[in-house]
PDB file of C-alpha atoms and ligand atoms in Angstrom:
ATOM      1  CA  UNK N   1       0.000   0.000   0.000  1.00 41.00           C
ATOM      2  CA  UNK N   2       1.390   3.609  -1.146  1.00 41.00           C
ATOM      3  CA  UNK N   3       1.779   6.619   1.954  1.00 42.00           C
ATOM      4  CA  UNK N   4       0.464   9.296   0.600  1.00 40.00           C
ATOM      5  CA  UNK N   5       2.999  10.948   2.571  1.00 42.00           C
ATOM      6  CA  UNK N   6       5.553   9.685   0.045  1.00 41.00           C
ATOM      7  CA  UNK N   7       4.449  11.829  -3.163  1.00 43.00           C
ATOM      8  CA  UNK N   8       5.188  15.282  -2.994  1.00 43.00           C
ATOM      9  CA  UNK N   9       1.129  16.244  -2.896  1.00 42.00           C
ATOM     10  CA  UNK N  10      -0.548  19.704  -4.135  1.00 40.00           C
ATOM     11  CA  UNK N  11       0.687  22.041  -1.061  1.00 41.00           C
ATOM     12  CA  UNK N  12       4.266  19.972  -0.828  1.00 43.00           C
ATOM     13  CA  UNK N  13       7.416  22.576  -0.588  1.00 45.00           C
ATOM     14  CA  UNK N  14       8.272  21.317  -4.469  1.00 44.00           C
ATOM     15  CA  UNK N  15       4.789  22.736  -5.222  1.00 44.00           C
ATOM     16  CA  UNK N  16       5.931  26.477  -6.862  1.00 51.00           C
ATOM     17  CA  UNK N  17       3.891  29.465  -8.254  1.00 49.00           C
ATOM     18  CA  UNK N  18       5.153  28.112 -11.579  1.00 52.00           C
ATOM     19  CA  UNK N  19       4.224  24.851 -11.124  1.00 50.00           C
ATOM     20  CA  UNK N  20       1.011  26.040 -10.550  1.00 44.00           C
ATOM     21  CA  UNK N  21       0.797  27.650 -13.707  1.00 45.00           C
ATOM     22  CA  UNK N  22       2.092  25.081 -15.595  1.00 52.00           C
ATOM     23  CA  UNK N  23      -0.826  22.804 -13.488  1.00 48.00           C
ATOM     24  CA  UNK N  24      -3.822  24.667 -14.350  1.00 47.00           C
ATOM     25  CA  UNK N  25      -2.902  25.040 -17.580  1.00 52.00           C
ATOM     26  CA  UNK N  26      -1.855  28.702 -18.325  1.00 50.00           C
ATOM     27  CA  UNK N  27       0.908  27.745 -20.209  1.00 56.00           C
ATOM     28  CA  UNK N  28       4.690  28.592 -20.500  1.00 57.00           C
ATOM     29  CA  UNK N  29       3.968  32.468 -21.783  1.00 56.00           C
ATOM     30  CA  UNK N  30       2.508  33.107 -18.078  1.00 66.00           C
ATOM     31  CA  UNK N  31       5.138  31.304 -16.639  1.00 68.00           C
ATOM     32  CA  UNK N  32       7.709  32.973 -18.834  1.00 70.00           C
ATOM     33  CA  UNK N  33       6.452  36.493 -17.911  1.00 71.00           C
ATOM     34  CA  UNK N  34       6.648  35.302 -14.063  1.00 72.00           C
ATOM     35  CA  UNK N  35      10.395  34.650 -14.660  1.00 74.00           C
ATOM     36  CA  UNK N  36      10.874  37.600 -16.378  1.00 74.00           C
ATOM     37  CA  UNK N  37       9.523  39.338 -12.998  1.00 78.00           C
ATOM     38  CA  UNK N  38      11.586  37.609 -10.968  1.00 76.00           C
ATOM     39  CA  UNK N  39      14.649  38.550 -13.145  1.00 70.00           C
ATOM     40  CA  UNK N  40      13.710  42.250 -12.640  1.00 71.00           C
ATOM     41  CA  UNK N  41      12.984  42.056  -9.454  1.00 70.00           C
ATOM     42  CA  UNK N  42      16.721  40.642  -8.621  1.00 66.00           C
ATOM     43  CA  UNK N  43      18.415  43.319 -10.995  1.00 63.00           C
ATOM     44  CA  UNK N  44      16.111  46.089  -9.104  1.00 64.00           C
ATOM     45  CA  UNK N  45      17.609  44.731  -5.396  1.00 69.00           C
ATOM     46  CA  UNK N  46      21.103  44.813  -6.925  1.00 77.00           C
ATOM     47  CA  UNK N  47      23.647  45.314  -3.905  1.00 84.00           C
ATOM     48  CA  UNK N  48      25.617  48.120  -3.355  1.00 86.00           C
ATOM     49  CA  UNK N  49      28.688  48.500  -1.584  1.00 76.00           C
ATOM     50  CA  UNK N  50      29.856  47.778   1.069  1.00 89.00           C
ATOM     51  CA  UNK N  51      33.011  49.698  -0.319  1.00 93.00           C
ATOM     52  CA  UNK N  52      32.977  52.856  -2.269  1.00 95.00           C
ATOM     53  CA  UNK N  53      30.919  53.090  -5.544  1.00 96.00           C
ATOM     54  CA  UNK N  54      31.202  56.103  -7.813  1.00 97.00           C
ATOM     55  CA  UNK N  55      28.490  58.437  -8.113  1.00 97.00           C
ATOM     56  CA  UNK N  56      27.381  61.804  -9.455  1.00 98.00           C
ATOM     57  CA  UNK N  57      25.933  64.595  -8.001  1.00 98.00           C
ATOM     58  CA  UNK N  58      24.283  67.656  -8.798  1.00 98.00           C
ATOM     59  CA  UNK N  59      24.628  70.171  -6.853  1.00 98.00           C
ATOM     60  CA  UNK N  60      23.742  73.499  -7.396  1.00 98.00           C
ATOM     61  CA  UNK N  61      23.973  73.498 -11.452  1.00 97.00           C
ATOM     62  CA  UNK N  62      27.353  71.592 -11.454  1.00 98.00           C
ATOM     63  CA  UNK N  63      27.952  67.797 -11.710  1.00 98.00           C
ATOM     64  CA  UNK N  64      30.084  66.677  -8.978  1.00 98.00           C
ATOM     65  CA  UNK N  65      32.133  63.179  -9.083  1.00 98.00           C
ATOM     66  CA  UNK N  66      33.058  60.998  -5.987  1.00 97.00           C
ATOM     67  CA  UNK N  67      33.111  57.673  -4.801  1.00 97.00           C
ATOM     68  CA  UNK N  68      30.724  56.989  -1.408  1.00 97.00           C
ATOM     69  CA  UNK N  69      30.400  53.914   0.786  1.00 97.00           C
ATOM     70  CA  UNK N  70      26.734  53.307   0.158  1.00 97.00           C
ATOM     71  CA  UNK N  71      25.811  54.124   3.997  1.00 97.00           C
ATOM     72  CA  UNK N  72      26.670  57.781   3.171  1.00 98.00           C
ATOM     73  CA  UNK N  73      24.438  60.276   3.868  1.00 98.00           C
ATOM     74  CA  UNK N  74      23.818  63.112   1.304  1.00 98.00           C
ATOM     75  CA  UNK N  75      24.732  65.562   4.353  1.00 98.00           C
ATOM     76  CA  UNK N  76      28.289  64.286   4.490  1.00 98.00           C
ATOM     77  CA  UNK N  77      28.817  63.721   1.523  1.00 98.00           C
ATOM     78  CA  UNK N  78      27.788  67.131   0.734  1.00 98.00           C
ATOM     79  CA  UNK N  79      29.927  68.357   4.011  1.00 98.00           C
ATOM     80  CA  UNK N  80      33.421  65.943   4.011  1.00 97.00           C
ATOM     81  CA  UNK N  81      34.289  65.225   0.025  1.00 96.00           C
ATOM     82  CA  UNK N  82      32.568  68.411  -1.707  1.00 97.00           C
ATOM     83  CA  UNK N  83      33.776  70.790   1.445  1.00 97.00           C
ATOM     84  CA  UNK N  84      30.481  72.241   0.607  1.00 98.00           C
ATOM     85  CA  UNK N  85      29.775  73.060   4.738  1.00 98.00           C
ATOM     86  CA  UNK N  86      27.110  75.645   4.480  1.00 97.00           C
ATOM     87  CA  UNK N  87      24.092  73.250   5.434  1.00 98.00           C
ATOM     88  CA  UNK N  88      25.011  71.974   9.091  1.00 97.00           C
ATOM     89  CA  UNK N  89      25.266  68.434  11.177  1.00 97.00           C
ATOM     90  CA  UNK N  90      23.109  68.915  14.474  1.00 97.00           C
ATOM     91  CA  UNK N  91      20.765  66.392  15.244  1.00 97.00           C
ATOM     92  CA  UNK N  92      21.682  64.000  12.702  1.00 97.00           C
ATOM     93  CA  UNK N  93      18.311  61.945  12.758  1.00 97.00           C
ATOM     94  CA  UNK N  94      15.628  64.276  11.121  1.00 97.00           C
ATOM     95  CA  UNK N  95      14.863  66.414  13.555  1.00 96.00           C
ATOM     96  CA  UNK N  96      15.756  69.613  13.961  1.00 97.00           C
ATOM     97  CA  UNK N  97      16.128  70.721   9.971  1.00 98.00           C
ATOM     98  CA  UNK N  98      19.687  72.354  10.536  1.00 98.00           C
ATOM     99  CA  UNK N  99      20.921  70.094   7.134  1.00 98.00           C
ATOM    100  CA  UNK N 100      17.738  70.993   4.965  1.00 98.00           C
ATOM    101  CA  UNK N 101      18.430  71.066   1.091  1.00 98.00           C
ATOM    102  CA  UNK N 102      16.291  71.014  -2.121  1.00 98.00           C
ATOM    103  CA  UNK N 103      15.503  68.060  -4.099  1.00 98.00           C
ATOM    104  CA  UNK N 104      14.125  68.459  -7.146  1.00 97.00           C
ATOM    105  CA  UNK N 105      12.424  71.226  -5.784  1.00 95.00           C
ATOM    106  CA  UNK N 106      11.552  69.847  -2.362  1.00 96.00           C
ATOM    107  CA  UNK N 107      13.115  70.856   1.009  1.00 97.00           C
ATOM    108  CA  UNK N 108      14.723  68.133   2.293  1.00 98.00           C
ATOM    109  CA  UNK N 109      16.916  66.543   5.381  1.00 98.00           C
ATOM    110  CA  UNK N 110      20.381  65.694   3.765  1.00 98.00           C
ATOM    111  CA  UNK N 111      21.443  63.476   7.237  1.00 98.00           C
ATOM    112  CA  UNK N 112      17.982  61.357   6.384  1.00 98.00           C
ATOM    113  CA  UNK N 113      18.886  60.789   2.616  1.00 98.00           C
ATOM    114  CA  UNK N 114      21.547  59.058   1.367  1.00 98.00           C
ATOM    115  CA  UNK N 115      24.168  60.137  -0.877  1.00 98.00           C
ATOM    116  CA  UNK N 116      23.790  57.448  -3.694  1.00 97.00           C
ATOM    117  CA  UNK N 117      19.905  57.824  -3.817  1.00 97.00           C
ATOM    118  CA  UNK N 118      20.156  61.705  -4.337  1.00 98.00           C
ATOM    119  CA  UNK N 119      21.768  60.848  -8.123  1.00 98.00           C
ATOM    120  CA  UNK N 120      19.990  61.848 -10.776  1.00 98.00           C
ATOM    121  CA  UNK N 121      18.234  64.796  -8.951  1.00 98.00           C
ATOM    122  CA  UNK N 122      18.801  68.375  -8.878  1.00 98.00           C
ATOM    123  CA  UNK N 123      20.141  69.437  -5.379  1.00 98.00           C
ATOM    124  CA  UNK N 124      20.627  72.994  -4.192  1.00 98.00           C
ATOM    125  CA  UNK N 125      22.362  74.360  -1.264  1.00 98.00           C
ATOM    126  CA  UNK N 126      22.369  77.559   0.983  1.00 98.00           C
ATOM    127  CA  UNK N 127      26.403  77.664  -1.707  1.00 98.00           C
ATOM    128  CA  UNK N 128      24.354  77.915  -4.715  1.00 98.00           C
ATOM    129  CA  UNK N 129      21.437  81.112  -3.681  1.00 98.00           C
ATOM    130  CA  UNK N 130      23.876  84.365  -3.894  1.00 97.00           C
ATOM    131  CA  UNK N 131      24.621  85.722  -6.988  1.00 95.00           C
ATOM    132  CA  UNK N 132      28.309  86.614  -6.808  1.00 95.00           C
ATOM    133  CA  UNK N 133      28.081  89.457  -4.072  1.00 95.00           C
ATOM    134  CA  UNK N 134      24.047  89.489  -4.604  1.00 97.00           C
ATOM    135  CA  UNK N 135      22.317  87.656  -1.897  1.00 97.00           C
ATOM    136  CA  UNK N 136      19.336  85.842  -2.555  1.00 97.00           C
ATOM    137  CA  UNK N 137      15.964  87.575  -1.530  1.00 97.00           C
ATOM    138  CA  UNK N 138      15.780  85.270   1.279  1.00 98.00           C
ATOM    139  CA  UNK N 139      19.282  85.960   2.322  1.00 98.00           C
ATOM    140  CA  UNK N 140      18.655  89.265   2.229  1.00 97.00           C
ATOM    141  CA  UNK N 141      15.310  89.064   4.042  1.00 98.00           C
ATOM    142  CA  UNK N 142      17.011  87.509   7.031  1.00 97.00           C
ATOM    143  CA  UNK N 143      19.782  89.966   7.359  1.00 97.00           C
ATOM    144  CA  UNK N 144      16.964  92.720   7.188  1.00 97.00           C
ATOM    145  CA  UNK N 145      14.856  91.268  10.027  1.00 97.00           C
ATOM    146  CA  UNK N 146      17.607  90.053  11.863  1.00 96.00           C
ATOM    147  CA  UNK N 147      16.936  86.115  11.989  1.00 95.00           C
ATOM    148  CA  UNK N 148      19.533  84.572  13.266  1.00 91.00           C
ATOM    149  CA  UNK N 149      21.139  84.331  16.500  1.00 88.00           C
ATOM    150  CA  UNK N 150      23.634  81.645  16.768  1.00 91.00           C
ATOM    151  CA  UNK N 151      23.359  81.128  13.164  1.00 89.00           C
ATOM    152  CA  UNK N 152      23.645  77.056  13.279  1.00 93.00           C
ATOM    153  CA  UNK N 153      20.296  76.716  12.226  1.00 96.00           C
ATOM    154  CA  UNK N 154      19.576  79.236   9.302  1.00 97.00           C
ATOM    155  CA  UNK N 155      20.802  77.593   6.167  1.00 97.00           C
ATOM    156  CA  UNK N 156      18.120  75.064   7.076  1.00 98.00           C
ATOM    157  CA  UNK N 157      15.734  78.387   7.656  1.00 98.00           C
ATOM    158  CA  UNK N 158      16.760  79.482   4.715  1.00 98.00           C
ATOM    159  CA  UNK N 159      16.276  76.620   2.447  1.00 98.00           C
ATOM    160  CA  UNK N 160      12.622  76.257   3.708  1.00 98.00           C
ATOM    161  CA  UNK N 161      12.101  79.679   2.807  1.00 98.00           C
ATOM    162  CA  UNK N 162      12.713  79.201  -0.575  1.00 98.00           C
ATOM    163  CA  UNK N 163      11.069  76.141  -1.119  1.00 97.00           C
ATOM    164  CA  UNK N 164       8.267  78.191   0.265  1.00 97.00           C
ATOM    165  CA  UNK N 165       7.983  80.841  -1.619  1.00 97.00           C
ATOM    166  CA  UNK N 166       9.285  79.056  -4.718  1.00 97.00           C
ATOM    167  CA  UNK N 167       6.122  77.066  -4.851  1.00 96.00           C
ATOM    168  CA  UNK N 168       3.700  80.353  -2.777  1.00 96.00           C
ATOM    169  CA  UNK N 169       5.627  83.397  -3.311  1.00 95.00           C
ATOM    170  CA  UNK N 170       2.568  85.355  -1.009  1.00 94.00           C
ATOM    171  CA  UNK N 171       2.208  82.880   1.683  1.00 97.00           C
ATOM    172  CA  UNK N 172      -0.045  83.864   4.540  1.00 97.00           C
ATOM    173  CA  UNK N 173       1.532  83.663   8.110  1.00 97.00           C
ATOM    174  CA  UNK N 174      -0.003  80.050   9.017  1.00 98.00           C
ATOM    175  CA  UNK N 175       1.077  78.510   6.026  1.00 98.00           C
ATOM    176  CA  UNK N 176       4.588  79.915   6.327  1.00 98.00           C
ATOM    177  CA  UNK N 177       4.484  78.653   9.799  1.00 97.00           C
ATOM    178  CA  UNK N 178       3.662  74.988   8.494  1.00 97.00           C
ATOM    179  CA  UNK N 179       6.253  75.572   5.715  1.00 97.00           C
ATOM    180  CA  UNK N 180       9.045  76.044   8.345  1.00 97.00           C
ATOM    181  CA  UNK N 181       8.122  73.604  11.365  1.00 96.00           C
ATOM    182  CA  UNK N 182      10.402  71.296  10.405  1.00 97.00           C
ATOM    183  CA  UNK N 183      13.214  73.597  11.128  1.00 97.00           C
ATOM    184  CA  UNK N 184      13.871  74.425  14.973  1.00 96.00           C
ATOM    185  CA  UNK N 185      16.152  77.208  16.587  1.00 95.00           C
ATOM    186  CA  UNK N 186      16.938  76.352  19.878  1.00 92.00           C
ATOM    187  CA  UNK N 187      17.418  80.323  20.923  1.00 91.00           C
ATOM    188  CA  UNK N 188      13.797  81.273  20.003  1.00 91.00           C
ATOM    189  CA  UNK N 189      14.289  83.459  16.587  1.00 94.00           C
ATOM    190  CA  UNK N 190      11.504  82.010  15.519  1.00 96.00           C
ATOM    191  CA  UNK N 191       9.569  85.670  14.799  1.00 96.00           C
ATOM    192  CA  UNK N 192      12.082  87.212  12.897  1.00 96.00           C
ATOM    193  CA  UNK N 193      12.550  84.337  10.817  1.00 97.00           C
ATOM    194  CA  UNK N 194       9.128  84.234   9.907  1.00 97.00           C
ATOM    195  CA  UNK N 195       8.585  88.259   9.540  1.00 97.00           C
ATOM    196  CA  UNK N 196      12.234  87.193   6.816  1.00 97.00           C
ATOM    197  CA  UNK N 197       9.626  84.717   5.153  1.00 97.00           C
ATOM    198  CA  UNK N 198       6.812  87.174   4.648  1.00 97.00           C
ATOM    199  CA  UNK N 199       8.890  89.889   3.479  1.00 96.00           C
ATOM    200  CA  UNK N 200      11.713  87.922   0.879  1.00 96.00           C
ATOM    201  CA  UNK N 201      10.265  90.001  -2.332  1.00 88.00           C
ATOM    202  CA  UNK N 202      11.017  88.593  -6.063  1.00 87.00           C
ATOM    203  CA  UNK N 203      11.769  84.980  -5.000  1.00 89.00           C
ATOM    204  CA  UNK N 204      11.017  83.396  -8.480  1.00 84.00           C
ATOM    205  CA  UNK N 205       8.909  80.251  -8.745  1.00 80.00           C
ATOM    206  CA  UNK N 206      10.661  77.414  -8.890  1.00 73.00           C
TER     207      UNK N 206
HETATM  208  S1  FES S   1      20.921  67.421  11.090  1.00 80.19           S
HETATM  209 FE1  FES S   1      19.436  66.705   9.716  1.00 80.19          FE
HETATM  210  S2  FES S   1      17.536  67.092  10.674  1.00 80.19           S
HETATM  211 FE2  FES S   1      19.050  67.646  12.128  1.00 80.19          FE
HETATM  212  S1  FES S   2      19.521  80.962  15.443  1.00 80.19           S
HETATM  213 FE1  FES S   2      20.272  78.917  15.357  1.00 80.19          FE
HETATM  214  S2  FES S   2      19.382  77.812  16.952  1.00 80.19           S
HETATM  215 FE2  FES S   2      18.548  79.796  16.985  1.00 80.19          FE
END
């Protein structure tokens, strides 16, 4: 007498999604385009690193080269191997906006992002708003209210700002509020910064 335990039955661990397929029927072009998934889905989770891996950045309208261990963040790269230091290190975890940047457009925290996922996008740093001896609107909005105390923290302000007003150049005072509330300053400048944000004039749209 046969054991039915002996033949690999419907739900044994030989039993695959393609054997399925190929089961019921639907053929080797279903079971083709399931391997063909599979293939993409291994070339998609291609491993990086751990060593160095050459990327490019760019930052600011200019293509930067370098080599990154994958676990780099965008903030040190930014910081250590471009000596581009205008956007700080403080909390280092997404906190307190200190390292904010723009994205393609969109303010973000360059210690939560790292380096080799930033390729490909347009980045822009507190380095790359003056023109020549011309501040940025922004820039000079800050200086005119008097925004900063300890400083650490506005380049972050700053870069807010003008993702702000690049997207609502005539924000009200709430929504400037929400724009910036991701940024903290631990010495309370908090009004002038925002009185800076309501009063930047001729910040373009971005
Ligand atoms: S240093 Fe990035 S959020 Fe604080
Ligand atoms: S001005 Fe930087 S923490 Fe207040």
């Amino acid at each position: 007498m046969s054991d039915a335990h002996d033949e690999p039955g419907p739900l044994s661990r030989d039993f695959s999604r393609r054997s399925f397929l190929k089961t019921v029927g639907v053929g080797p072009l279903a079971a083709g385009v399931v391997a063909a998934r599979e293939a993409e889905a291994q070339q998609a989770a291609r491993v990086l690193g751990p060593g160095e891996v050459p990327i490019e950045l760019a930052i600011n309208g200019r293509t930067y080269k370098l080599a990154v261990e994958p676990r780099v963040t965008l903030l040190d790269a930014v910081r250590t191997r471009l000596n581009l230091t205008g956007q700080k290190r403080v909390c280092d975890r997404g906190s307190c906006g200190a390292c904010t940047m723009l994205v393609d457009g969109r303010s973000v925290y360059a210690c939560s992002m790292l380096a080799v996922e930033a390729q490909g996008k347009q980045i822009r740093t507190i380095e790359g708003l003056a023109d020549g001896t011309v501040l940025h609107p922004v820039q000079q909005a800050f200086c005119d209210h008097d925004g900063l105390m300890c400083g650490f923290c506005t380049p972050g302000f700053v870069m807010s700002t003008v993702a702000l007003l690049e997207r609502n150049p005539q924000p009200t005072p709430e929504q400037a509020r929400e724009a910036l509330d991701g940024n903290v300053c631990r010495c309370g400048t908090y009004p002038r910064v925002l009185e800076a944000a309501l009063d930047a004039k001729g910040v373009r749209r971005g």
